[in-house]
Short mmCIF file of C-alpha atoms in Angstrom, two decimals:
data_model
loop_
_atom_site.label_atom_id
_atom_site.label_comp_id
_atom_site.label_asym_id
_atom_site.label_seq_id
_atom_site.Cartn_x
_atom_site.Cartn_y
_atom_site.Cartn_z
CA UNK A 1 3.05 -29.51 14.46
CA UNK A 2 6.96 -29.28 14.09
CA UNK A 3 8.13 -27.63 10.91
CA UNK A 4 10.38 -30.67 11.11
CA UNK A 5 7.85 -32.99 10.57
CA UNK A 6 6.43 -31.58 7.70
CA UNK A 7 6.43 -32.32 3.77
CA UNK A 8 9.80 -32.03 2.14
CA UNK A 9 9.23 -32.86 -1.51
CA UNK A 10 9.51 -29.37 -3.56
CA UNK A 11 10.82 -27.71 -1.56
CA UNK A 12 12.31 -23.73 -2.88
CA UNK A 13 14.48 -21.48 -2.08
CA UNK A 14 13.29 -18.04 -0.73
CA UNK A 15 13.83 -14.64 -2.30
CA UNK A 16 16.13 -12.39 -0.86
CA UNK A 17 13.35 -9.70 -0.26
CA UNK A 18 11.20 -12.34 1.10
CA UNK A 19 14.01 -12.86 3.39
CA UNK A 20 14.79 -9.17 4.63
CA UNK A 21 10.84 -8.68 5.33
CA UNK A 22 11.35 -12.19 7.99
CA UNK A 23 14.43 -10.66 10.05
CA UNK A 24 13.92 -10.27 13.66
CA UNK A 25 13.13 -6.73 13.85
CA UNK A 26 11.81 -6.22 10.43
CA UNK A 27 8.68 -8.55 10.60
CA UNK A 28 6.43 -6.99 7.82
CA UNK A 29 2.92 -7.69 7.10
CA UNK A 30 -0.08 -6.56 4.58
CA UNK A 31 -3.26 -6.18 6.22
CA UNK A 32 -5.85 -5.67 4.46
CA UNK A 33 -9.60 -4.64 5.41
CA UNK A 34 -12.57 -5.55 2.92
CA UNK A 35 -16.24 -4.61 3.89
CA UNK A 36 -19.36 -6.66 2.40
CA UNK A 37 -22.81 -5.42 1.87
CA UNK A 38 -24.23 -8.88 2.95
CA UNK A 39 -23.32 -10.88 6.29
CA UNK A 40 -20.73 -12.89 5.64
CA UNK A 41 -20.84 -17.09 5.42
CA UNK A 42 -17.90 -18.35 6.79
CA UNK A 43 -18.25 -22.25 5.23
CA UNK A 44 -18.22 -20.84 1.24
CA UNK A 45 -15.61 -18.33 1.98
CA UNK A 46 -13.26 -21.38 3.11
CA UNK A 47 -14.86 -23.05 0.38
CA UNK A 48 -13.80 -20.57 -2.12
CA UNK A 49 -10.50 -19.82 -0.26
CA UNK A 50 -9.74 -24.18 -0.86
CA UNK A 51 -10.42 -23.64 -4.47
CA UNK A 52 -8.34 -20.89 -5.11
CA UNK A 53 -5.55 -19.09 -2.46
CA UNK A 54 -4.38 -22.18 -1.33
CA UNK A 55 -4.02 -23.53 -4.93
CA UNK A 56 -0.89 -21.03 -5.38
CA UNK A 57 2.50 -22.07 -3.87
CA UNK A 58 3.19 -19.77 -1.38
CA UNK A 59 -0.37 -19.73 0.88
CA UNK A 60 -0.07 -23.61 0.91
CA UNK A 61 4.37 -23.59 2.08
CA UNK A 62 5.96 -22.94 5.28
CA UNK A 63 8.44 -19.98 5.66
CA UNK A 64 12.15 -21.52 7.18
CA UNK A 65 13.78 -18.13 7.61
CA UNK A 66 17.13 -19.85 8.06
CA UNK A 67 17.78 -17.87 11.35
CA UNK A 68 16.62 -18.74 14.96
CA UNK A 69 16.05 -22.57 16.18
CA UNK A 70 15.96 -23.28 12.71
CA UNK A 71 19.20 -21.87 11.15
CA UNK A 72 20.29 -22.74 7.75
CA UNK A 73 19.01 -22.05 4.34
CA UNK A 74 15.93 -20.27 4.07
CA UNK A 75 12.91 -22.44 2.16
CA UNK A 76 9.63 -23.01 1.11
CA UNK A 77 8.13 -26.26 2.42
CA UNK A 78 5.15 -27.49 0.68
CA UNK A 79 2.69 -28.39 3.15
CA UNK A 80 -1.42 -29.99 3.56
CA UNK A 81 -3.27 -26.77 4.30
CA UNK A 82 -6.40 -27.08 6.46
CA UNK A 83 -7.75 -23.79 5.36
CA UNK A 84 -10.06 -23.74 8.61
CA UNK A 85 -6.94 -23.12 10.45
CA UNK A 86 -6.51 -19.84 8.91
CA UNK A 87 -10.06 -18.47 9.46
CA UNK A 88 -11.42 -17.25 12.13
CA UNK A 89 -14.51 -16.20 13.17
CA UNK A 90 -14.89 -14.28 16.41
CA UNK A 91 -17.71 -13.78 18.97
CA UNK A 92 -18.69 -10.40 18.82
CA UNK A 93 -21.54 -8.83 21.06
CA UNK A 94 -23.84 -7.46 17.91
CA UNK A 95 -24.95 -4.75 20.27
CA UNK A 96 -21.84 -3.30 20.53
CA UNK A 97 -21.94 0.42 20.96
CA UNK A 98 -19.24 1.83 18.73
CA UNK A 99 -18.67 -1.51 15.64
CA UNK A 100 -16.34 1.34 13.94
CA UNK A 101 -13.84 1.85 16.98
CA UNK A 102 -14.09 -1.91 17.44
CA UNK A 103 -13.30 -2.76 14.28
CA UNK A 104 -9.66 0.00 14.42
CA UNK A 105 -8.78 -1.34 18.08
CA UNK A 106 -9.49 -5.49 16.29
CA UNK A 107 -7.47 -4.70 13.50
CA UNK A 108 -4.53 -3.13 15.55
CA UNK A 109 -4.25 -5.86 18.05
CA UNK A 110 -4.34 -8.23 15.66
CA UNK A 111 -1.43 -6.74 13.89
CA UNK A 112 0.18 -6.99 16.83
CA UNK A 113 -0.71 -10.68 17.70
CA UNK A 114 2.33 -13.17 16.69
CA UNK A 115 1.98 -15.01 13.57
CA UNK A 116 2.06 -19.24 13.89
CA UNK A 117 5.07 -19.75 11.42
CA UNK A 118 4.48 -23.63 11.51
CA UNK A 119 1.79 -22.98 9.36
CA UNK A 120 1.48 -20.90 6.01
CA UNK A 121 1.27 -17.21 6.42
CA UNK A 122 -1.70 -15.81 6.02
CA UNK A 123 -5.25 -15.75 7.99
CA UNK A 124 -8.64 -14.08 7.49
CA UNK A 125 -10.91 -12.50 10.50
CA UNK A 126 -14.55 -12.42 9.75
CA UNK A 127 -16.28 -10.52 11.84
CA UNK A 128 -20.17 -10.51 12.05
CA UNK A 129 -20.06 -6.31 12.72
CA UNK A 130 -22.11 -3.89 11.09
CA UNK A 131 -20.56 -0.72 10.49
CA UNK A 132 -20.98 2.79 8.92
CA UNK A 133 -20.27 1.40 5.51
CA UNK A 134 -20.81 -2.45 5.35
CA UNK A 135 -22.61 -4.94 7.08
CA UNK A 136 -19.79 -7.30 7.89
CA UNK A 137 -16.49 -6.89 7.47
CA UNK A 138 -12.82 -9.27 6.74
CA UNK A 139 -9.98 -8.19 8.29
CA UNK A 140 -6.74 -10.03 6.40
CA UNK A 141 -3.23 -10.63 7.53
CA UNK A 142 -0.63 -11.72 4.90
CA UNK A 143 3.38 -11.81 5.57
CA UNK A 144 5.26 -9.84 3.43
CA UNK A 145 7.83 -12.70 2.30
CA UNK A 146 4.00 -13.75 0.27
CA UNK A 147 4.56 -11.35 -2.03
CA UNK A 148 4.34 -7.21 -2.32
CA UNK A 149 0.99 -5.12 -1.32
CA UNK A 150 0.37 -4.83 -5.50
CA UNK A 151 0.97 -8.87 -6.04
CA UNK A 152 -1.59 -9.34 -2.72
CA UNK A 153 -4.18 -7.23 -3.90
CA UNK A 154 -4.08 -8.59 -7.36
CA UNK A 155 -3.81 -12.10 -6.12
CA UNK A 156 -7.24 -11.08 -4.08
CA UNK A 157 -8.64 -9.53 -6.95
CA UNK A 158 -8.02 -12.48 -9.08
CA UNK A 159 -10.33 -14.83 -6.56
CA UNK A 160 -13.00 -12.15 -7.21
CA UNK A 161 -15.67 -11.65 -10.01
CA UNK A 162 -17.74 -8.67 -10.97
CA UNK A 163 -21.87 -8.75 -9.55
CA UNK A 164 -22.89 -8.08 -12.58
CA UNK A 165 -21.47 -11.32 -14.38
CA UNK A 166 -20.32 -13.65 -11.71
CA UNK A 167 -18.00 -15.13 -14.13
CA UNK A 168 -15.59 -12.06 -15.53
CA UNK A 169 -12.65 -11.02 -13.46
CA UNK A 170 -12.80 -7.46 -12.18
CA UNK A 171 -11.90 -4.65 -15.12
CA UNK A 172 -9.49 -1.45 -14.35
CA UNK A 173 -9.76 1.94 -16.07
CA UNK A 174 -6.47 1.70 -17.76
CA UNK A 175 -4.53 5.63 -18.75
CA UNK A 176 -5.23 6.93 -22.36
CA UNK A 177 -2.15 6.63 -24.25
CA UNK A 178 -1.34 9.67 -26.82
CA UNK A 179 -0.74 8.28 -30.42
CA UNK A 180 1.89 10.61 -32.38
CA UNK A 181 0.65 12.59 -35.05
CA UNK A 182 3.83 11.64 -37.70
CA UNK A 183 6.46 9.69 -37.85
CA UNK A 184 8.70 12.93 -37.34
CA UNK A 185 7.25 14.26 -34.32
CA UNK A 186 7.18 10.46 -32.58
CA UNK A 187 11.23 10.23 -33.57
CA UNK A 188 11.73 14.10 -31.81
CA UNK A 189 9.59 13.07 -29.26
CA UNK A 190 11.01 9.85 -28.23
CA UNK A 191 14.75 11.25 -28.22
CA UNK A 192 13.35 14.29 -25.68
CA UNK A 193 11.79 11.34 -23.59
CA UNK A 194 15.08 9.70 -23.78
CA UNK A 195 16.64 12.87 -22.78
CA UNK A 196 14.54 13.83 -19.62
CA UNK A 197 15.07 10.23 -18.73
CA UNK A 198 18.74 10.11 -18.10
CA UNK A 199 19.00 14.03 -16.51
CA UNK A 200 15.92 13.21 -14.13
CA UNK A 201 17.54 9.83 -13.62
CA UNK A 202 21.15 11.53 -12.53
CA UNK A 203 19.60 14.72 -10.67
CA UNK A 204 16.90 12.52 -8.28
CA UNK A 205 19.23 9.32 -7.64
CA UNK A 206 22.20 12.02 -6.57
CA UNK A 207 19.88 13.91 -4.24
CA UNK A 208 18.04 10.47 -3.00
CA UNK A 209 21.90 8.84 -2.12
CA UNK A 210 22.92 12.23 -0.52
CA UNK A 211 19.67 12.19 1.32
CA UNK A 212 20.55 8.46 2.52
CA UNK A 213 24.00 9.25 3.63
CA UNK A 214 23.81 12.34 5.03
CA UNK A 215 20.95 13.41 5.88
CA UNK A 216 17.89 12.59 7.94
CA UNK A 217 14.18 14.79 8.34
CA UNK A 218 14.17 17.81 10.57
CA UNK A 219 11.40 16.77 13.30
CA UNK A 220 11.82 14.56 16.31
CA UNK A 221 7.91 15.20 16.31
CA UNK A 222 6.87 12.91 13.74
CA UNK A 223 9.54 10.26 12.63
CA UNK A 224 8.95 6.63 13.85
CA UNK A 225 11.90 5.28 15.94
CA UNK A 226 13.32 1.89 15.35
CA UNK A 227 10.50 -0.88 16.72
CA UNK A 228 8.13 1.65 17.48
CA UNK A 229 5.62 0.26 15.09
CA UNK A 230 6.04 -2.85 17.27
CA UNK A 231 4.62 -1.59 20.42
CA UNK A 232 1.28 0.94 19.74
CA UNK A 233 0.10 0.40 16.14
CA UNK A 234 -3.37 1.86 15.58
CA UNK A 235 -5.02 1.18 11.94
CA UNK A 236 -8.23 3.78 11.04
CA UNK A 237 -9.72 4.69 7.51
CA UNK A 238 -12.62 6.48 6.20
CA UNK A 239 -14.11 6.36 2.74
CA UNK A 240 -14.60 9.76 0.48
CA UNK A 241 -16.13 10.17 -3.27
CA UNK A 242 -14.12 9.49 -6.25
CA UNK A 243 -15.71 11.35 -8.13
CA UNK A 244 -14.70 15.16 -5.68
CA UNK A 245 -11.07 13.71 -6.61
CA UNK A 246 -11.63 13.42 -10.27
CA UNK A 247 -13.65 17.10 -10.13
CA UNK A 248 -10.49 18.35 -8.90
CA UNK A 249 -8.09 16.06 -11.42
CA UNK A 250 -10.27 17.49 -14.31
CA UNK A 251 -10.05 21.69 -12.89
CA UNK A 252 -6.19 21.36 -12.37
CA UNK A 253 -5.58 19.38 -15.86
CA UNK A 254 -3.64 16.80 -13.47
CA UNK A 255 -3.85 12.99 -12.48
CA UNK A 256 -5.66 11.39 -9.50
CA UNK A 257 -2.70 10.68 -8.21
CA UNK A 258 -1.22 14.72 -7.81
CA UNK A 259 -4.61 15.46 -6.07
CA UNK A 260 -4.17 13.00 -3.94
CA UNK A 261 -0.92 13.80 -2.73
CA UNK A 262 -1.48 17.50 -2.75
CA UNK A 263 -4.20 16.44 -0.38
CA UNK A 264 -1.92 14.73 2.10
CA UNK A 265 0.33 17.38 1.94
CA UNK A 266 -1.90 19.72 2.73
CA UNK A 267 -3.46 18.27 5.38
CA UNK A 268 -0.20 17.09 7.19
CA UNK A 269 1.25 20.82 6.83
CA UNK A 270 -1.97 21.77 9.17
CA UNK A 271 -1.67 19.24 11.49
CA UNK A 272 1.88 20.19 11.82
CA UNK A 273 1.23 23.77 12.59
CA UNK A 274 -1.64 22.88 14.46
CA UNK A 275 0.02 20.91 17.13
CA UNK A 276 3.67 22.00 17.45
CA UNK A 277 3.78 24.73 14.71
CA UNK A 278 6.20 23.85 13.02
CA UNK A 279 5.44 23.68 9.81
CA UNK A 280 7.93 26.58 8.05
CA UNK A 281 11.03 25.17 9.54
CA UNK A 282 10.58 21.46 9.05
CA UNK A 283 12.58 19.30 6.10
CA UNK A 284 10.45 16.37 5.54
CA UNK A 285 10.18 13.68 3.36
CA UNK A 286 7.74 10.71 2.01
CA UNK A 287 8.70 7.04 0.64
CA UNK A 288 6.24 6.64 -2.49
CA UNK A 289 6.34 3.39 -3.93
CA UNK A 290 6.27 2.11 -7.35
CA UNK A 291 5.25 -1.48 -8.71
CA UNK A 292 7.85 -2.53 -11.31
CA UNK A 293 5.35 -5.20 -13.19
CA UNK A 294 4.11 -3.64 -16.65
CA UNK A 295 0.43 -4.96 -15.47
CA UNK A 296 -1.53 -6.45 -12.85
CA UNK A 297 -1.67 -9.88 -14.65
CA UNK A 298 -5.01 -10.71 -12.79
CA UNK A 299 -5.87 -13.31 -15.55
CA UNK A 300 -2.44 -15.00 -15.22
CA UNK A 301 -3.14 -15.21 -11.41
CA UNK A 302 -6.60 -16.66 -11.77
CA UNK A 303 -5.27 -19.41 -14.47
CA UNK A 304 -2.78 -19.97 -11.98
CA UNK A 305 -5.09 -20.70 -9.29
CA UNK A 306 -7.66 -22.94 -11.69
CA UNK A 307 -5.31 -24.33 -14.06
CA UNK A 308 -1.66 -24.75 -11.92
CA UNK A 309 0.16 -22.46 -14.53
CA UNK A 310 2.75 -20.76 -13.95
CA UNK A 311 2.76 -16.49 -13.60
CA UNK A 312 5.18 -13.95 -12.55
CA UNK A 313 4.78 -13.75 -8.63
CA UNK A 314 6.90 -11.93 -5.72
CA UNK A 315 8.51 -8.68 -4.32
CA UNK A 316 8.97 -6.43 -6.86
CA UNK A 317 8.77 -2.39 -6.10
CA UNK A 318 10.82 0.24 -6.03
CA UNK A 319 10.90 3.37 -3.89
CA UNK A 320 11.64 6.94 -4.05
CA UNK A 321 11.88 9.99 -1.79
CA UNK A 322 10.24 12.97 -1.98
CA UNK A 323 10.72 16.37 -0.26
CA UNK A 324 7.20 17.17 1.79
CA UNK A 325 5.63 20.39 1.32
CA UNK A 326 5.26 21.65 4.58
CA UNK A 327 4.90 25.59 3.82
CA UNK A 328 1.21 27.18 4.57
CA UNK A 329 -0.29 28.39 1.38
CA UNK A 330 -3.45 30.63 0.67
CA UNK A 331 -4.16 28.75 -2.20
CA UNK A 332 -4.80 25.22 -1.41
CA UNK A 333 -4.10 24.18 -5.13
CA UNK A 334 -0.40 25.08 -4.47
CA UNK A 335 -0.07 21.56 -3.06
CA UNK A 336 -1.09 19.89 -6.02
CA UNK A 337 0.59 21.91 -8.24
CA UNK A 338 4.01 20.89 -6.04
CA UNK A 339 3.07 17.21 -5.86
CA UNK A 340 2.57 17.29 -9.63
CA UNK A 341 5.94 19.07 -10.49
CA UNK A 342 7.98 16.46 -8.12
CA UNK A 343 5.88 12.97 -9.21
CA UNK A 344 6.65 14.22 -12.68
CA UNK A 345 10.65 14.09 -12.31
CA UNK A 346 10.30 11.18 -10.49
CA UNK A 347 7.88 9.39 -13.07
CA UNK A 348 9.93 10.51 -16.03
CA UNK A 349 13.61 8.74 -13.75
CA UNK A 350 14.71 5.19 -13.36
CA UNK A 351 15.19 6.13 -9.19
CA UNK A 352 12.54 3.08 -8.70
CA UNK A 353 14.71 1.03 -10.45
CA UNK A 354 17.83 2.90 -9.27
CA UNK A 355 16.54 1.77 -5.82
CA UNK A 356 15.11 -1.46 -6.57
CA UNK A 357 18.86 -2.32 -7.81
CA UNK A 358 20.75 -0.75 -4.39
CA UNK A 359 18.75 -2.59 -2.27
CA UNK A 360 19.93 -5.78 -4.43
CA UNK A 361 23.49 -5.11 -4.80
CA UNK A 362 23.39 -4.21 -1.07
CA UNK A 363 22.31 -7.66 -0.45
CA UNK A 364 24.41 -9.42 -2.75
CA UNK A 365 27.84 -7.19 -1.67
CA UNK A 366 27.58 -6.62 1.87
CA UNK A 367 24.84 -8.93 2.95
CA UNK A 368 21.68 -9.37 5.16
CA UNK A 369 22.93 -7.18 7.95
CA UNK A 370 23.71 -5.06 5.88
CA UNK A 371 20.81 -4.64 3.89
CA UNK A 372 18.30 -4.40 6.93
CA UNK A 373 21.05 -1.24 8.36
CA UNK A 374 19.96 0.28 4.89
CA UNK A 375 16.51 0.04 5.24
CA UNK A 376 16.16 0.96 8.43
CA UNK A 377 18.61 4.22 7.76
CA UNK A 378 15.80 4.76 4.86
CA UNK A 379 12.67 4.31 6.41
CA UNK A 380 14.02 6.19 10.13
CA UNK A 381 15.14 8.77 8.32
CA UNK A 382 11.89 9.95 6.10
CA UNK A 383 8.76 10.79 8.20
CA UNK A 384 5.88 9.27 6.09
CA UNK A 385 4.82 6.04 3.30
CA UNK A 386 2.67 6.91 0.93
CA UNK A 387 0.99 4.52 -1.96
CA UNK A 388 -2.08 5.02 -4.09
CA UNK A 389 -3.59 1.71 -5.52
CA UNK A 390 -6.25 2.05 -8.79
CA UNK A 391 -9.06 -1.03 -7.97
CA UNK A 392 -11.69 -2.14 -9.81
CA UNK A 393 -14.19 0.19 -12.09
CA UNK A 394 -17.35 -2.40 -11.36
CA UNK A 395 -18.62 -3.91 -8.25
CA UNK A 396 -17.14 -7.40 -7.60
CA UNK A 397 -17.97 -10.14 -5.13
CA UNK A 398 -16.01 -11.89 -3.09
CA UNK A 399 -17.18 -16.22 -3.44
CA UNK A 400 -20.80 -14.32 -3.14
CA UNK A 401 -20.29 -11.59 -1.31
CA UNK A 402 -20.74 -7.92 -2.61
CA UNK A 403 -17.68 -5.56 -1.40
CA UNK A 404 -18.44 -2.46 -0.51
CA UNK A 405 -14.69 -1.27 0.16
CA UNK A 406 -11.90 -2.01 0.14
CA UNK A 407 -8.82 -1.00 2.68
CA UNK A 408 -5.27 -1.70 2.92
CA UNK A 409 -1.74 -1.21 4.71
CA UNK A 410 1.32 -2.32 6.08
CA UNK A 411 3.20 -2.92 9.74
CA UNK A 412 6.24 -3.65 10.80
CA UNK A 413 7.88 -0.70 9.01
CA UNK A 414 10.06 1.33 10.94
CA UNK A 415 7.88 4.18 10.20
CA UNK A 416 5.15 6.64 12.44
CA UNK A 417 2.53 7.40 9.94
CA UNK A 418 1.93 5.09 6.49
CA UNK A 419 -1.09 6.72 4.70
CA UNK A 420 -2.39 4.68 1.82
CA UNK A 421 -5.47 5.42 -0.93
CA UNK A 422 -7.30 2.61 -2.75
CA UNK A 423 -10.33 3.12 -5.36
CA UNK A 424 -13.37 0.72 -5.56
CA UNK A 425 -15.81 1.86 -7.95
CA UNK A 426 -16.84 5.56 -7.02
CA UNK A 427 -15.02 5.47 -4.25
CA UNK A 428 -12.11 6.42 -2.64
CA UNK A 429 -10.64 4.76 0.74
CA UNK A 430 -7.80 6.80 2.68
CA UNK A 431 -6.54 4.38 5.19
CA UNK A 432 -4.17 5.78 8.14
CA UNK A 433 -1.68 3.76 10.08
CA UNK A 434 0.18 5.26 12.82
CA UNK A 435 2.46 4.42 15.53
CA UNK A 436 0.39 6.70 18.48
CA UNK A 437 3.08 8.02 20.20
CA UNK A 438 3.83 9.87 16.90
CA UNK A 439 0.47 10.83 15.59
CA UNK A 440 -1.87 10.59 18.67
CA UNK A 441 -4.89 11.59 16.78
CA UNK A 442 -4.95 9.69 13.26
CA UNK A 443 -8.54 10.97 12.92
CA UNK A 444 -7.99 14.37 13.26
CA UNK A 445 -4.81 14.07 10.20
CA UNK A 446 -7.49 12.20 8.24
CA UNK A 447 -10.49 14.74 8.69
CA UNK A 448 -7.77 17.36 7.76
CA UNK A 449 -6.94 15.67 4.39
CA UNK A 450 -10.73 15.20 3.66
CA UNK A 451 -11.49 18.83 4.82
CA UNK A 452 -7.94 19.93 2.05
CA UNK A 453 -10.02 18.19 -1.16
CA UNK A 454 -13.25 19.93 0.10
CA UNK A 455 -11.75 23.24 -0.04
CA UNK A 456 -10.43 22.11 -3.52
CA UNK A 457 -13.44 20.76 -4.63
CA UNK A 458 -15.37 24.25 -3.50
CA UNK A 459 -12.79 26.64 -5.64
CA UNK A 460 -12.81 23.93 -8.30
CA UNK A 461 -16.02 25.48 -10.37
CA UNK A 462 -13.93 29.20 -10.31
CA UNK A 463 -10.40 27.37 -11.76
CA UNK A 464 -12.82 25.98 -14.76
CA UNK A 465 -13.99 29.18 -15.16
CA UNK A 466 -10.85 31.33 -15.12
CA UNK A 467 -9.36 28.77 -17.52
CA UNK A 468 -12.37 28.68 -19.90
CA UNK A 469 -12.26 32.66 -20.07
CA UNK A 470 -8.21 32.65 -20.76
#
């Protein structure tokens, strides 16, 4: 059906980031994997999907970009979803030798597949597939003009409900905060926050917009070129325990967070040296992004759903760069102790906002040719994404069906290797994608990282000890 022909009343205008994430060239997408203990049943999932993702304005409009055949100003038309037109259901041999390999190659060429925009966009995959860790699985594609990864996944979250009470929304373990001892010490301490704030702020955004204008990462090896994620996209994760992380979080006196980026580190700075060794004379760096909501507003979302009310909703993250750590260490806690030192000056800066705000003013200055140029100088430049996502502390079910994990990522991105971490319960999902001709062998990278928190996890029990004894 003809975009033409369809509803006009309410219609709105798009966002500028939803916008940049539809230009030819920079179609960006969310998919996202979810495994379920049970077999799935495809008539109450579209059931439950009719009663609440289509209930929110953007999974029941139709993206006009504004460019192509249908030039002009970009909208949102409201449109009649038939939500059967968004799921599909596959016929898959259940013999089939390898269901994990089936499932990476499925997920990869459906990234790759063209999206219908005369309909909303969005569309779920069941697949009846038993693999290593569920016995069926969803594989979901959303556009990233929807909404950013963290609104997605707590739009998702919002349409789920714990096992345990099929009525309560999923719960998150939320950070302690320290309360001041005296009104003194919370006056000194709040100026020295203020203080670290604005140097931080000054030192990281100077080196970030030197980085951006003159500078680019060392290896040809490893950094995506323009469109390559375009043409060989392959999508792989494998599930650890939570609980080795948080071993290792609790030895170092550290978040989950540091481990988990010491881990990447240290398993990329193998790989490196592995394959081309490399690894002492490289300058690398990551893209780590941070949401910009104060909370995940999952009750907002599911009284938006239910009731029609209205909730905060859209792209809203910031970025910021930081230098790899590519050098080989003997001590494998070297990694974390680096990630923690640079997360730290970039959690106590505005650069996410700094960032946020130059990717705005781009726009508004110099325009949308302008801002694409920008982020594709960024994301060529820097060899690797990475994002860490907390999810729920309790099992949850999707309309009636148990999850057993939970997996997520982006394409599109001018980028070779996006590497993204998501809890569920007690565990911990590393999910890999890669553009091949970069990084041929995403499982070997991945078995690396696993095999850098084992080594951590073994010399854990010793770093309690030494610290007890001092």
């Amino acid at each position: 059906m003809a975009i033409e022909r369809q509803v006009t009343e309410g219609e709105e205008p798009v966002s500028p980031f939803a916008r940049l994430f539809s230009l030819p060239g920079l179609d960006v997408f969310n998919i996202l994997t979810i495994g379920f203990k049970t077999k799935t049943n495809p008539s109450i999932l579209v059931e439950g999907l009719k009663n609440t993702l289509i209930n929110h304005p953007r999974f029941s409009s139709i993206l006009v970009t504004g460019h192509g055949e249908h030039k002009g100003k970009a909208k949102w038309i409201p449109t009649k979803v038939k939500v059967e037109e968004h799921v599909v259901v596959p016929d898959i041999d259940p013999n089939i030798e390898n269901p994990d390999e089936f499932l990476e190659d499925y997920t990869s060429r459906m990234a790759l597949s063209p999206m219908d925009m005369s309909k909303p966009l969005w569309e779920f995959h069941l697949l009846k597939l038993k693999t290593l860790h569920a016995e069926s699985v969803a594989v979901a594609r959303f556009h990233h003009s929807l909404g950013d990864g963290m609104s997605l996944m707590s739009l998702l979250l919002a349409c789920t409900r714990k096992t345990c009470d099929p009525e309560a929304l999923p719960t998150f373990v939320t950070p302690k905060k320290s309360k001041a001892k005296n009104v003194c010490f919370a006056v000194v301490a709040w100026l020295w926050f203020i203080v670290r704030i604005m140097f931080h702020t000054c030192v990281e955004v100077i080196k970030s917009m030197v980085f951006i204008c003159c500078a680019r990462d060392t290896s040809a090896h490893i950094m995506g070129k323009p469109g390559a994620t375009l043409r060989n996209n392959k999508f792989i994760h494998q599930i650890i325990s939570l609980d080795d992380v948080k071993m290792v979080k609790n030895a170092m006196n550290m978040t989950v967070n540091d481990v988990l980026f010491g881990m990447v580190q240290a398993g990329l700075s193998r790989y490196l040296n592995q394959r081309y060794d490399l690894e002492d004379k490289l300058r690398l760096h990551g893209v780590v992004f941070f949401n910009l909501r104060p909370n995940r507003n999952i009750e907002d979302l599911a009284n938006m759903m239910a009731k029609g009310s209205k909730c905060r909703w859209g792209n809203s993250i910031g970025y910021v760069l930081i230098p790899l750590e590519m050098k080989s260490y003997d001590d494998v806690f070297e990694y974390v102790r680096q990630s923690k030192s640079m997360m730290d000056r970039k959690k106590h800066s505005l650069e996410p906002l700094f960032s946020y705000g130059l990717l705005k003013l781009t726009l508004e200055v110099f325009g949308f040719k302008a801002l694409k140029t920008l982020v594709t100088k960024i994301f060529g430049s820097t060899t690797m994404i990475f994002s860490n996502v907390v999810g729920p502390a309790e099992e949850i079910s999707f309309f009636g069906h148990q999850i057993s994990y939970i997996a997520a990522s982006t394409f599109g991105i001018p980028q070779g290797l996006i590497i993204g971490t998501q809890s569920y319960v007690d565990k911990l999902i590393i999910n890999i994608g890669v553009d091949v001709d970069v990084i041929p062998d995403p499982h070997h990278l991945c078995d690396l990282i696993i095999e850098a928190l084992s080594m951590m996890k073994s010399a854990a029990p010793q770093k309690i000890f030494h610290a007890s004894e001092v």
